[in-house]
Amino acid sequence: MCGIVGHVGLKNSVSNVVEGLKRLEYRGYDSAGVCFKSKKSELKLCKKSGKLQNLIDSLEEVDLENSHACIGHTRWATHGEVNDTNAHPHLAENIGIVHNGIIENATKLKSELKSEGMKFLSETDSEVFLGLVVRAFKTTKTLQEAVSIAFKQIEGNSAFLIMDKDREEIVAIKRGAPLVCGSQSHGSDIFTSSDPYALVGMADTIYFPEDEVICVLDIKTDPLIQFFELDGSYSKRFLMQEQEMNLELSEKGEFEHYMLKEIHEQPALIRSFAQYYSNLGGISFHSLTGIEPKLIHVVACGTAWHAGLVIKNFVEKFNKIPCNVEQASEFRYRNPLLLEGELGLFISQSGETADTLAAQELCTKSGLKTISVVNVEGSTLYRNCDENMLIRAGIEIGVASTKAFTQQVLTGYLYSSALLKKFEDGYYIKEFNLLADRIDSILNRSEEIEEIASEIYNKKGFIFTGRGSYFPIALEGALKLKEIAYVHAEGYAAGELKHGPIALIDEEMVNIAIVGKELYDKTVSNIQEVKARRGIIVTIGPEGDASLEEMSDYYIGLNYTDLGDLAPLYVNVVNQLLSYYMAKFKGTDIDKPRNLAKSVTVE
Ligand code: M6R
């Protein structure tokens, strides 16, 4: 989704912003632009549709060094098609803005401004906010006041950066959309962005403002970043945190794609995760430790929702607590029954997914305690929940989530154990290390999986099947394949095939069948049914199972019998590799698949 970056400093503002925008490319975008203040004290605008490189090329003539304030944007179109005009920033009467999010009452506001004679160049809702700031600035002394007046008039979740030609200053504000500011302990460069990752290596202190806090970045004030309420009084509603991320950790290194690198990171992450929580004596919930919820609402989107389906199995099996697992986009609008003594558990890699945030807010408003299973510390979800369990996956750049899924499920496993107050010394280390070893062993067999991928990638369609704890793995396998290989794939509970989807089976359809220990015979019968209709069978099953191998066109034998409840995570890595190699044979943009965004910050 859209990314925003701003910089104020003595020089090089445009270069700093472009560097930040490069880091945000992974989030998905369709155009990019910058607005900056040059020596001549006027605002300059440069924006291009397509890749960031188009913008960089168009900046060749610009005196980058002598820029002292700059705002930049990568756009993921919501209002108006992808073209240079609709790209951000937008500029009018020497005020420039960039915007993330959606202004829900934009149509009404636009006709109001038009009736007053205002002209609009783009089809975007963002330009409406610019119009409001321009109008307000005619009656206020400062840009900050004008922004405050304009911001009170808009509805919906948004983040903005605003600058004008007369000051080397950026004003930033948000509601329900990500925004951070950053400063240096040595140096006078100050930054703002929709993602702290954009500022790695540039800012060492990160500030997370709350909703409706106005941030003013100005190198002539002390402190350089100041926070205000909408009424102009000073605000303390922000969180300050040291930036611990290391740029090297976020590079591709020897791998061709981030996705492949992230798949390969899993064993090491699992080992250090086990060690980390073991050193802490397990997961502890300060205020919630004593709570035995009557029911848990597990709410998430996409891959995180699949992780929720696996976690449900743990909690219902070990803790005997019913779990209701729901997609956040449904949960938030269906008036769910939320009762006293229930708990909301929200799973999200980014901690910024708009639907998940809204679902969390709904639970809080209904008086439920909320816990996050989240990767990004300091994200909105992290800040809004009563308790947080960090999945410690490190930065995930590939749009297709891989290592975050594994870590989400493991965190859920520890959560379930925490509810049982079960953290025997070293137990998790042994169990998690065994899983890490097995994942290592499958990574060492990548060539075998690549070979299978080369033979099936151009088939008509793919049905992933599994039963019990492998059903969510089937769903996740299909999602991964759809996302990056752009082929039609479905995940089905194996027993459901004959209730409809079996009609699709012919010699051009591939069934990727996961066969676990549970319900072995029944799952094998389902494979027979597909075979009888000439479907192509790729089985992921127990190592050394000759009859199953005989029945399958391709067989991936795994040693998972001693992995217990964590075995689905092992199988899932096979699906990750299969999707990766199929996408590679299809020649798609694996790390930044078309139409997708890493973090879905709008509805
Ligand atoms: O950041 P989140 O975990 O909240 O994101 C949720 C989904 O948008 C995300 O998992 C999406 O489905 C991934 N692209 C899947 O690979």
Coordinates of C-alpha atoms and ligand atoms in Angstrom, one line a residue:
M1 CA 0.0 0.0 0.0
C2 CA 1.0 3.6 -0.1
G3 CA 4.2 4.7 1.6
I4 CA 5.2 8.1 2.9
V5 CA 8.6 9.5 3.8
G6 CA 9.6 13.0 4.8
H7 CA 12.9 14.6 5.7
V8 CA 14.0 18.0 7.1
G9 CA 17.8 18.8 7.4
L10 CA 20.6 21.0 6.3
K11 CA 21.0 19.3 2.9
N12 CA 20.2 16.2 0.9
S13 CA 16.5 16.0 1.7
V14 CA 15.5 14.6 -1.7
S15 CA 18.1 11.9 -1.5
N16 CA 17.1 10.9 2.0
V17 CA 13.5 10.7 1.0
V18 CA 14.2 8.7 -2.2
E19 CA 16.3 6.3 0.0
G20 CA 13.3 5.8 2.3
L21 CA 11.0 5.3 -0.6
K22 CA 13.3 2.6 -2.0
R23 CA 13.0 0.7 1.3
L24 CA 9.2 0.9 1.0
E25 CA 9.0 -0.5 -2.5
Y26 CA 8.4 -3.9 -1.0
R27 CA 4.9 -2.8 0.2
G28 CA 3.6 -2.5 -3.3
Y29 CA 2.9 0.7 -5.3
D30 CA 2.2 1.9 -8.8
S31 CA 3.7 5.5 -8.9
A32 CA 6.1 7.6 -6.9
G33 CA 6.8 11.3 -6.3
V34 CA 8.5 14.0 -4.2
C35 CA 7.9 17.6 -3.4
F36 CA 10.8 19.6 -2.0
K37 CA 12.0 23.0 -1.0
S38 CA 14.9 24.3 -3.0
K39 CA 17.3 27.2 -2.3
K40 CA 15.0 29.6 -4.1
S41 CA 12.4 29.0 -1.5
E42 CA 9.8 27.5 -3.7
L43 CA 8.3 24.1 -3.8
K44 CA 9.2 21.8 -6.6
L45 CA 7.2 18.7 -7.6
C46 CA 8.4 15.6 -9.4
K47 CA 6.1 12.5 -9.8
K48 CA 6.0 9.6 -12.2
S49 CA 3.8 6.5 -12.6
G50 CA 5.5 3.1 -12.7
K51 CA 8.6 2.1 -10.9
L52 CA 10.5 4.3 -8.5
Q53 CA 13.4 4.3 -11.0
N54 CA 11.2 6.5 -13.3
L55 CA 11.1 9.1 -10.6
I56 CA 14.9 8.8 -9.9
D57 CA 15.7 9.2 -13.6
S58 CA 13.5 12.4 -13.7
L59 CA 15.5 13.8 -10.8
E60 CA 18.8 13.8 -12.7
E61 CA 18.7 17.5 -13.3
V62 CA 17.8 18.5 -9.8
D63 CA 20.3 19.9 -7.3
L64 CA 19.7 17.2 -4.7
E65 CA 22.2 18.4 -2.2
N66 CA 20.6 21.8 -1.8
S67 CA 17.2 20.5 -0.7
H68 CA 16.3 21.1 3.0
A69 CA 12.8 19.7 3.3
C70 CA 11.1 17.0 1.2
I71 CA 8.0 14.8 1.3
G72 CA 7.8 11.7 -0.8
H73 CA 5.2 9.0 -1.6
T74 CA 4.7 5.7 -3.2
R75 CA 1.1 5.4 -4.3
W76 CA -1.2 2.3 -4.5
A77 CA -4.2 3.6 -6.3
T78 CA -7.5 3.8 -4.6
H79 CA -9.2 6.9 -6.1
G80 CA -8.4 7.5 -9.8
E81 CA -6.3 5.5 -12.2
V82 CA -2.6 5.1 -12.2
N83 CA -1.0 8.1 -13.9
D84 CA 1.4 11.0 -13.3
T85 CA -1.3 13.4 -12.3
N86 CA -2.9 11.2 -9.7
A87 CA 0.5 10.3 -8.2
H88 CA 1.4 12.1 -5.0
P89 CA 2.5 14.7 -3.8
H90 CA -0.2 17.2 -4.7
L91 CA 0.6 20.8 -4.8
A92 CA -1.5 24.0 -4.7
E93 CA -0.8 27.6 -3.7
N94 CA 2.7 26.5 -2.6
I95 CA 1.4 23.9 -0.2
G96 CA 2.4 20.2 -0.9
I97 CA 0.9 17.1 0.6
V98 CA 1.2 13.3 0.5
H99 CA -1.5 11.0 1.8
N100 CA -2.0 7.4 2.9
G101 CA -5.5 6.1 3.4
I102 CA -9.0 7.0 2.3
I103 CA -11.1 10.2 2.9
E104 CA -14.6 8.8 3.2
N105 CA -16.4 12.1 2.8
A106 CA -14.2 13.3 -0.1
T107 CA -17.1 13.6 -2.6
K108 CA -19.1 15.9 -0.5
L109 CA -16.1 18.0 0.5
K110 CA -15.0 18.2 -3.1
S111 CA -18.3 19.6 -4.3
E112 CA -18.3 22.1 -1.5
L113 CA -14.8 23.3 -2.4
K114 CA -15.7 23.4 -6.2
S115 CA -18.7 25.6 -5.4
E116 CA -16.3 28.0 -3.9
G117 CA -14.3 28.1 -7.1
M118 CA -11.5 25.7 -6.2
K119 CA -10.0 23.7 -9.2
F120 CA -8.8 20.1 -8.9
L121 CA -6.1 18.6 -11.1
S122 CA -6.4 14.9 -10.1
E123 CA -9.2 12.4 -9.4
T124 CA -7.8 11.7 -5.9
D125 CA -9.5 12.1 -2.5
S126 CA -6.1 13.3 -1.3
E127 CA -6.3 16.6 -3.2
V128 CA -9.5 17.3 -1.3
F129 CA -7.5 17.5 1.9
L130 CA -5.0 19.8 0.1
G131 CA -8.0 22.0 -0.8
L132 CA -9.1 22.1 2.8
V133 CA -5.6 23.1 4.0
V134 CA -5.3 25.8 1.3
R135 CA -8.7 27.2 2.4
A136 CA -7.9 27.1 6.1
F137 CA -4.4 28.7 5.6
K138 CA -6.0 31.8 4.3
T139 CA -7.3 32.5 7.8
T140 CA -4.6 31.0 10.1
K141 CA -1.2 32.2 11.0
T142 CA 0.5 28.8 10.9
L143 CA 0.4 25.8 8.7
Q144 CA -0.1 23.7 11.8
E145 CA -3.4 25.5 12.6
A146 CA -4.6 25.1 9.0
V147 CA -3.8 21.4 9.1
S148 CA -5.7 21.1 12.4
I149 CA -8.8 22.8 10.9
A150 CA -8.7 20.7 7.7
F151 CA -8.1 17.4 9.6
K152 CA -11.2 17.9 11.7
Q153 CA -13.3 18.0 8.6
I154 CA -12.4 14.7 7.1
E155 CA -13.7 11.2 7.9
G156 CA -11.9 7.9 7.5
N157 CA -8.4 6.6 8.3
S158 CA -5.5 8.6 6.9
A159 CA -2.0 9.9 7.4
F160 CA -0.7 13.1 5.8
L161 CA 2.6 15.0 5.5
I162 CA 2.2 18.7 4.6
M163 CA 4.8 21.4 3.8
D164 CA 4.7 24.9 2.5
K165 CA 7.2 27.1 0.7
D166 CA 7.9 29.5 3.5
R167 CA 9.3 27.2 6.2
E168 CA 11.7 24.3 6.3
E169 CA 9.2 22.3 8.2
I170 CA 6.9 19.3 7.8
V171 CA 3.6 18.9 9.5
A172 CA 2.5 15.3 10.0
I173 CA -0.8 13.8 11.3
K174 CA -2.7 10.6 11.2
R175 CA -5.9 8.8 12.2
G176 CA -6.0 5.0 12.1
A177 CA -3.1 4.8 9.7
P178 CA 0.6 4.2 10.4
L179 CA 3.0 7.1 10.9
V180 CA 6.3 7.5 12.8
C181 CA 8.8 10.3 13.2
G182 CA 12.6 9.7 13.7
S183 CA 15.6 11.7 14.9
Q184 CA 19.3 11.1 15.3
S185 CA 21.3 11.1 18.6
H186 CA 24.2 12.7 16.7
G187 CA 23.1 14.9 13.8
S188 CA 20.3 17.2 12.9
D189 CA 18.4 15.2 10.3
I190 CA 14.8 14.5 11.2
F191 CA 12.4 12.2 9.4
T192 CA 8.9 10.9 9.2
S193 CA 7.4 7.9 7.5
S194 CA 4.5 5.4 7.4
D195 CA 7.0 2.6 8.2
P196 CA 9.9 2.7 10.7
Y197 CA 11.8 0.4 8.3
A198 CA 12.2 3.3 5.9
L199 CA 14.3 5.0 8.5
V200 CA 16.6 2.2 9.4
G201 CA 20.2 3.4 9.6
M202 CA 19.0 7.0 9.2
A203 CA 17.2 7.6 12.5
D204 CA 18.0 5.9 15.8
T205 CA 15.1 7.2 17.8
I206 CA 11.6 6.5 16.6
Y207 CA 8.4 8.3 17.8
F208 CA 5.0 6.7 17.4
P209 CA 2.4 9.5 17.7
E210 CA -1.2 8.5 18.6
D211 CA -4.2 9.4 16.5
E212 CA -4.9 13.1 15.9
V213 CA -1.5 14.3 17.3
I214 CA 0.1 16.9 15.1
C215 CA 3.8 16.3 14.6
V216 CA 5.9 19.3 13.6
L217 CA 9.4 18.6 12.2
D218 CA 11.6 21.7 12.2
I219 CA 15.3 21.8 12.6
K220 CA 15.1 25.4 14.0
T221 CA 13.1 24.4 17.1
D222 CA 14.2 22.6 20.3
P223 CA 13.3 19.7 20.3
L224 CA 13.4 19.2 16.6
I225 CA 10.2 17.2 16.6
Q226 CA 7.3 18.7 18.6
F227 CA 3.9 17.1 19.2
F228 CA 0.6 19.0 19.6
E229 CA -3.0 18.3 20.2
L230 CA -5.5 19.6 17.6
D231 CA -6.2 22.6 19.9
G232 CA -2.6 23.7 19.7
S233 CA -1.5 22.6 23.2
Y234 CA 1.6 20.4 23.6
S235 CA 0.9 16.7 23.5
K236 CA 2.5 13.8 25.3
R237 CA 0.5 11.2 23.4
F238 CA 3.4 9.5 21.6
L239 CA 5.7 6.6 22.3
M240 CA 9.5 6.8 22.0
Q241 CA 11.6 3.8 21.1
E242 CA 15.2 3.1 20.1
Q243 CA 15.5 1.7 16.5
E244 CA 17.2 -1.7 16.9
M245 CA 16.9 -2.9 13.3
N246 CA 20.0 -3.5 11.3
L247 CA 20.1 -2.8 7.6
E248 CA 22.2 -5.8 6.8
L249 CA 19.5 -8.1 8.2
S250 CA 17.1 -6.7 5.6
E251 CA 19.2 -7.4 2.6
K252 CA 18.8 -10.3 0.2
G253 CA 22.3 -11.5 0.4
E254 CA 23.0 -14.6 -1.6
F255 CA 19.3 -15.3 -2.3
E256 CA 17.6 -14.4 -5.6
H257 CA 14.5 -13.2 -3.8
Y258 CA 13.5 -12.0 -0.4
M259 CA 10.9 -14.7 -0.3
L260 CA 13.5 -17.5 -0.7
K261 CA 15.7 -15.8 1.9
E262 CA 12.8 -15.6 4.3
I263 CA 11.9 -19.3 3.8
H264 CA 15.5 -20.2 4.6
E265 CA 15.6 -18.0 7.7
Q266 CA 13.0 -20.2 9.4
P267 CA 15.1 -22.8 11.1
A268 CA 17.4 -20.2 12.7
L269 CA 14.4 -18.1 13.8
I270 CA 12.7 -21.0 15.4
R271 CA 15.8 -21.9 17.4
S272 CA 16.4 -18.4 18.6
F273 CA 12.7 -18.0 19.4
A274 CA 12.7 -21.1 21.6
Q275 CA 15.8 -19.8 23.4
Y276 CA 14.4 -16.3 23.8
Y277 CA 11.1 -17.4 25.4
S278 CA 12.8 -20.2 27.4
N279 CA 15.2 -17.6 28.9
L280 CA 12.1 -15.5 29.8
G281 CA 10.5 -18.6 31.4
G282 CA 7.9 -18.6 28.7
I283 CA 5.3 -16.1 27.7
S284 CA 3.8 -14.2 30.6
F285 CA 0.7 -12.1 30.6
H286 CA 1.1 -9.4 33.2
S287 CA -2.5 -8.5 33.8
L288 CA -4.0 -11.5 32.0
T289 CA -2.1 -14.3 33.6
G290 CA -5.0 -15.1 35.9
I291 CA -7.7 -14.9 33.2
E292 CA -9.2 -18.1 31.9
P293 CA -11.2 -16.8 28.9
K294 CA -14.6 -18.4 28.3
L295 CA -14.2 -18.0 24.6
I296 CA -11.4 -16.6 22.4
H297 CA -12.2 -14.6 19.3
V298 CA -9.2 -15.1 17.0
V299 CA -9.3 -12.4 14.3
A300 CA -6.9 -11.8 11.4
C301 CA -6.6 -11.5 7.7
G302 CA -5.0 -13.6 5.0
T303 CA -2.1 -15.7 6.1
A304 CA -2.4 -14.5 9.6
W305 CA -6.0 -15.9 9.6
H306 CA -4.7 -19.3 8.5
A307 CA -2.3 -19.1 11.5
G308 CA -5.3 -18.4 13.6
L309 CA -7.0 -21.6 12.3
V310 CA -3.9 -23.7 13.4
I311 CA -3.8 -21.9 16.8
K312 CA -7.5 -22.7 17.4
N313 CA -6.6 -26.4 17.2
F314 CA -4.0 -25.9 20.0
V315 CA -6.2 -23.9 22.3
E316 CA -9.3 -26.2 21.9
K317 CA -7.2 -29.3 22.2
F318 CA -5.0 -28.4 25.2
N319 CA -6.9 -25.6 27.0
K320 CA -10.5 -26.8 26.2
I321 CA -11.4 -23.2 25.5
P322 CA -13.6 -22.6 22.4
C323 CA -12.1 -20.4 19.7
N324 CA -14.0 -18.5 17.1
V325 CA -11.6 -17.8 14.2
E326 CA -12.7 -15.0 11.9
Q327 CA -11.6 -12.8 9.1
A328 CA -11.3 -9.3 10.4
S329 CA -13.2 -7.8 7.4
E330 CA -16.3 -9.9 8.3
F331 CA -16.0 -9.8 12.1
R332 CA -15.9 -6.0 12.2
Y333 CA -19.2 -5.5 10.4
R334 CA -21.4 -8.4 11.5
N335 CA -22.2 -7.3 15.0
P336 CA -20.5 -10.2 16.6
L337 CA -21.7 -11.4 20.0
L338 CA -19.0 -10.2 22.4
L339 CA -19.6 -11.2 26.0
E340 CA -18.0 -10.6 29.4
G341 CA -15.1 -13.0 30.1
E342 CA -14.2 -13.5 26.4
L343 CA -10.9 -12.5 24.9
G344 CA -9.9 -11.0 21.6
L345 CA -6.7 -12.4 20.0
F346 CA -5.4 -10.5 17.0
I347 CA -2.8 -11.9 14.7
S348 CA -0.9 -9.6 12.3
Q349 CA 2.6 -9.5 10.8
S350 CA 2.5 -5.7 10.2
G351 CA 0.2 -4.7 13.1
E352 CA -1.2 -2.2 10.6
T353 CA -3.9 -4.1 8.7
A354 CA -6.9 -1.8 8.7
D355 CA -9.6 -4.5 9.2
T356 CA -7.7 -6.2 12.0
L357 CA -7.3 -2.8 13.8
A358 CA -11.0 -2.1 13.5
A359 CA -11.9 -5.5 14.9
Q360 CA -9.5 -5.0 17.8
E361 CA -11.1 -1.6 18.5
L362 CA -14.6 -3.2 18.4
C363 CA -13.5 -5.7 21.1
T364 CA -12.0 -3.1 23.3
K365 CA -15.2 -1.0 23.0
S366 CA -17.2 -4.0 24.0
G367 CA -15.1 -4.4 27.2
L368 CA -13.0 -7.4 26.1
K369 CA -9.3 -7.7 26.9
T370 CA -7.3 -7.9 23.7
I371 CA -3.9 -9.6 22.9
S372 CA -1.9 -9.3 19.8
V373 CA 0.3 -11.9 18.1
V374 CA 2.4 -9.4 16.1
N375 CA 5.7 -8.9 14.4
V376 CA 6.2 -5.2 14.4
E377 CA 6.8 -3.9 17.9
G378 CA 5.4 -0.4 18.3
S379 CA 2.8 -0.9 15.5
T380 CA -0.7 0.3 15.9
L381 CA -2.0 -3.1 16.9
Y382 CA 0.8 -3.5 19.4
R383 CA 0.0 -0.2 21.0
N384 CA -3.8 -0.7 21.0
C385 CA -3.9 -4.2 22.6
D386 CA -3.7 -4.8 26.4
E387 CA -1.0 -7.4 25.9
N388 CA 1.3 -8.4 23.1
M389 CA 3.2 -11.5 22.1
L390 CA 5.9 -10.7 19.7
I391 CA 6.6 -13.3 17.0
R392 CA 10.2 -12.2 16.6
A393 CA 10.3 -13.0 12.9
G394 CA 12.5 -10.0 12.0
I395 CA 11.6 -7.8 9.0
E396 CA 9.6 -9.6 6.4
I397 CA 10.0 -8.0 3.0
G398 CA 8.4 -10.5 0.6
V399 CA 4.8 -9.7 0.1
A400 CA 4.0 -13.4 0.4
S401 CA 4.2 -14.1 4.1
T402 CA 6.3 -17.1 5.0
K403 CA 8.4 -16.9 8.1
A404 CA 5.8 -14.7 9.8
F405 CA 3.2 -17.6 9.5
T406 CA 5.6 -20.1 11.1
Q407 CA 6.4 -17.7 14.0
Q408 CA 2.7 -16.8 14.5
V409 CA 1.8 -20.4 14.9
L410 CA 4.6 -21.0 17.3
T411 CA 3.6 -18.0 19.3
G412 CA 0.1 -19.4 19.5
Y413 CA 1.5 -22.7 20.6
L414 CA 3.4 -21.0 23.5
Y415 CA 0.2 -19.0 24.3
S416 CA -1.7 -22.2 24.7
S417 CA 1.0 -23.5 26.9
A418 CA 1.0 -20.3 29.0
L419 CA -2.7 -20.8 29.6
L420 CA -1.8 -24.2 31.0
K421 CA 1.1 -22.6 32.9
K422 CA 3.3 -25.2 31.4
F423 CA 6.9 -24.2 30.7
E424 CA 9.1 -27.1 31.8
D425 CA 12.8 -26.3 31.5
G426 CA 14.2 -26.9 28.1
Y427 CA 11.1 -28.7 26.8
Y428 CA 10.3 -26.2 24.1
I429 CA 13.9 -25.9 23.1
K430 CA 14.0 -29.6 22.3
E431 CA 10.7 -29.6 20.5
F432 CA 11.3 -26.4 18.5
N433 CA 14.9 -27.4 17.6
L434 CA 13.6 -30.7 16.2
L435 CA 11.2 -28.8 14.0
A436 CA 14.0 -26.5 12.9
D437 CA 16.2 -29.6 12.0
R438 CA 13.4 -31.0 9.9
I439 CA 12.8 -27.7 8.1
D440 CA 16.6 -27.7 7.4
S441 CA 16.3 -31.1 5.9
I442 CA 13.5 -30.1 3.6
L443 CA 15.4 -27.0 2.5
N444 CA 18.3 -29.3 1.6
R445 CA 15.8 -31.1 -0.7
S446 CA 14.9 -27.9 -2.6
E447 CA 16.1 -29.3 -5.9
E448 CA 13.6 -32.2 -5.7
I449 CA 10.8 -29.7 -5.1
E450 CA 12.0 -27.4 -7.9
E451 CA 11.9 -30.4 -10.2
I452 CA 8.3 -31.2 -9.4
A453 CA 7.4 -27.5 -9.8
S454 CA 9.0 -27.5 -13.2
E455 CA 6.6 -30.3 -14.3
I456 CA 3.4 -28.9 -13.0
Y457 CA 3.6 -25.1 -13.0
N458 CA 1.7 -24.7 -16.3
K459 CA -1.2 -26.9 -15.4
K460 CA -4.7 -25.6 -15.5
G461 CA -5.4 -25.4 -11.7
F462 CA -4.4 -26.5 -8.3
I463 CA -6.4 -27.9 -5.4
F464 CA -4.6 -28.2 -2.0
T465 CA -6.2 -30.7 0.3
G466 CA -5.7 -31.7 3.9
R467 CA -7.6 -32.7 7.0
G468 CA -7.6 -31.6 10.6
S469 CA -4.5 -29.5 11.4
Y470 CA -3.5 -29.8 7.7
F471 CA -6.6 -28.1 6.4
P472 CA -5.3 -24.6 7.3
I473 CA -2.0 -25.6 5.7
A474 CA -3.9 -26.5 2.5
L475 CA -5.6 -23.0 2.6
E476 CA -2.2 -21.4 3.1
G477 CA -0.5 -23.4 0.3
A478 CA -3.2 -22.3 -2.1
L479 CA -3.0 -18.6 -1.1
K480 CA 0.7 -18.6 -1.5
L481 CA 0.5 -20.1 -5.0
K482 CA -2.2 -17.7 -6.1
E483 CA -0.4 -14.7 -4.8
I484 CA 3.0 -15.2 -6.5
A485 CA 2.3 -17.6 -9.4
Y486 CA -1.0 -16.0 -10.5
V487 CA -2.6 -19.4 -11.1
H488 CA -6.0 -20.5 -9.8
A489 CA -5.6 -22.5 -6.6
E490 CA -8.0 -23.5 -3.9
G491 CA -7.5 -25.0 -0.5
Y492 CA -10.0 -27.6 0.6
A493 CA -10.7 -29.9 3.5
A494 CA -10.0 -33.2 1.8
G495 CA -13.4 -34.6 2.8
E496 CA -15.2 -31.7 1.1
L497 CA -13.9 -32.4 -2.4
K498 CA -16.8 -34.7 -3.3
H499 CA -19.3 -32.0 -2.3
G500 CA -18.5 -29.9 -5.4
P501 CA -14.8 -29.2 -6.4
I502 CA -14.3 -32.8 -7.6
A503 CA -16.2 -31.6 -10.7
L504 CA -13.1 -29.7 -11.7
I505 CA -10.8 -32.7 -11.7
D506 CA -9.4 -33.8 -15.1
E507 CA -5.9 -34.6 -16.4
E508 CA -5.0 -30.8 -16.3
M509 CA -5.8 -30.3 -12.6
V510 CA -3.2 -30.9 -9.9
N511 CA -4.2 -32.1 -6.4
I512 CA -1.5 -31.3 -3.8
A513 CA -2.6 -33.7 -1.1
I514 CA -1.3 -33.5 2.4
V515 CA -1.5 -36.8 4.2
G516 CA -1.0 -36.7 8.0
K517 CA -1.1 -39.3 10.7
E518 CA -4.7 -38.3 11.7
L519 CA -7.4 -39.7 9.4
Y520 CA -4.8 -41.3 7.2
D521 CA -7.1 -43.9 5.5
K522 CA -9.8 -41.3 4.8
T523 CA -7.3 -38.9 3.2
V524 CA -5.9 -41.7 1.1
S525 CA -9.4 -42.5 -0.1
N526 CA -9.8 -38.9 -1.2
I527 CA -6.7 -39.2 -3.2
Q528 CA -8.0 -42.3 -4.9
E529 CA -11.1 -40.4 -5.9
V530 CA -9.0 -37.7 -7.6
K531 CA -6.9 -40.4 -9.2
A532 CA -10.0 -42.1 -10.6
R533 CA -10.8 -38.9 -12.4
R534 CA -7.3 -38.6 -13.9
G535 CA -6.2 -35.7 -11.8
I536 CA -2.4 -35.2 -11.2
I537 CA -1.5 -36.1 -7.7
V538 CA 1.4 -34.5 -5.7
T539 CA 1.4 -36.1 -2.3
I540 CA 3.1 -34.8 0.8
G541 CA 3.0 -37.8 3.0
P542 CA 5.0 -40.0 5.4
E543 CA 8.5 -41.0 4.4
G544 CA 8.7 -44.6 3.2
D545 CA 5.0 -45.1 2.5
A546 CA 5.4 -47.2 -0.7
S547 CA 1.7 -47.7 -1.5
L548 CA 1.0 -44.0 -1.2
E549 CA 4.0 -43.2 -3.3
E550 CA 2.8 -45.7 -5.9
M551 CA -0.6 -44.0 -6.1
S552 CA 0.9 -40.6 -6.6
D553 CA 2.4 -38.9 -9.7
Y554 CA 4.9 -37.1 -7.5
Y555 CA 5.7 -37.9 -3.9
I556 CA 7.4 -35.8 -1.2
G557 CA 8.0 -38.1 1.8
L558 CA 8.5 -36.4 5.1
N559 CA 9.7 -37.6 8.5
Y560 CA 7.1 -35.9 10.7
T561 CA 5.7 -38.6 13.0
D562 CA 7.7 -37.4 16.0
L563 CA 6.9 -33.7 15.5
G564 CA 3.5 -33.9 17.1
D565 CA 1.4 -30.8 16.9
L566 CA 4.1 -28.8 15.1
A567 CA 4.2 -31.1 12.1
P568 CA 1.9 -28.8 10.0
L569 CA 4.7 -26.2 10.0
Y570 CA 7.1 -28.6 8.5
V571 CA 4.7 -29.5 5.7
N572 CA 3.9 -25.8 5.1
V573 CA 7.6 -25.2 4.1
V574 CA 7.2 -27.7 1.3
N575 CA 4.2 -25.7 0.0
Q576 CA 6.2 -22.5 0.4
L577 CA 9.0 -23.9 -1.8
L578 CA 6.5 -25.4 -4.3
S579 CA 4.9 -22.0 -4.8
Y580 CA 8.2 -20.2 -5.0
Y581 CA 9.6 -22.4 -7.7
M582 CA 6.3 -22.5 -9.7
A583 CA 6.3 -18.7 -9.6
K584 CA 9.9 -18.7 -10.7
F585 CA 9.2 -20.9 -13.7
K586 CA 6.3 -18.6 -14.6
G587 CA 8.6 -15.6 -14.4
T588 CA 6.4 -13.5 -12.1
D589 CA 7.6 -10.7 -9.8
I590 CA 7.9 -12.9 -6.7
D591 CA 8.7 -10.4 -4.0
K592 CA 6.2 -7.8 -5.3
P593 CA 3.4 -9.6 -6.9
R594 CA 1.0 -7.6 -9.0
N595 CA -1.9 -5.8 -7.3
L596 CA -0.8 -6.8 -3.8
A597 CA 0.6 -4.8 -1.0
K598 CA 2.6 -6.0 2.0
S599 CA 0.5 -4.2 4.5
V600 CA -3.2 -3.5 3.8
T601 CA -3.8 -0.2 5.5
V602 CA -7.1 0.5 3.8
E603 CA -10.4 -1.4 3.7
Ligands
M6R1 O1 0.2 -7.8 8.2 P1 -0.9 -8.8 8.4 O2 -0.4 -10.1 8.9 O3 -2.0 -8.3 9.2 O4 -1.4 -9.0 6.9 C1 -2.5 -9.8 6.7 C2 -2.6 -10.2 5.2 O5 -2.7 -9.1 4.4 C3 -1.4 -11.0 4.8 O6 -1.1 -12.2 5.5 C4 -1.5 -11.4 3.3 O7 -2.5 -12.4 3.1 C5 -0.2 -11.9 2.8 N1 0.2 -11.3 1.5 C6 -0.1 -13.4 2.6 O8 1.0 -13.9 2.0

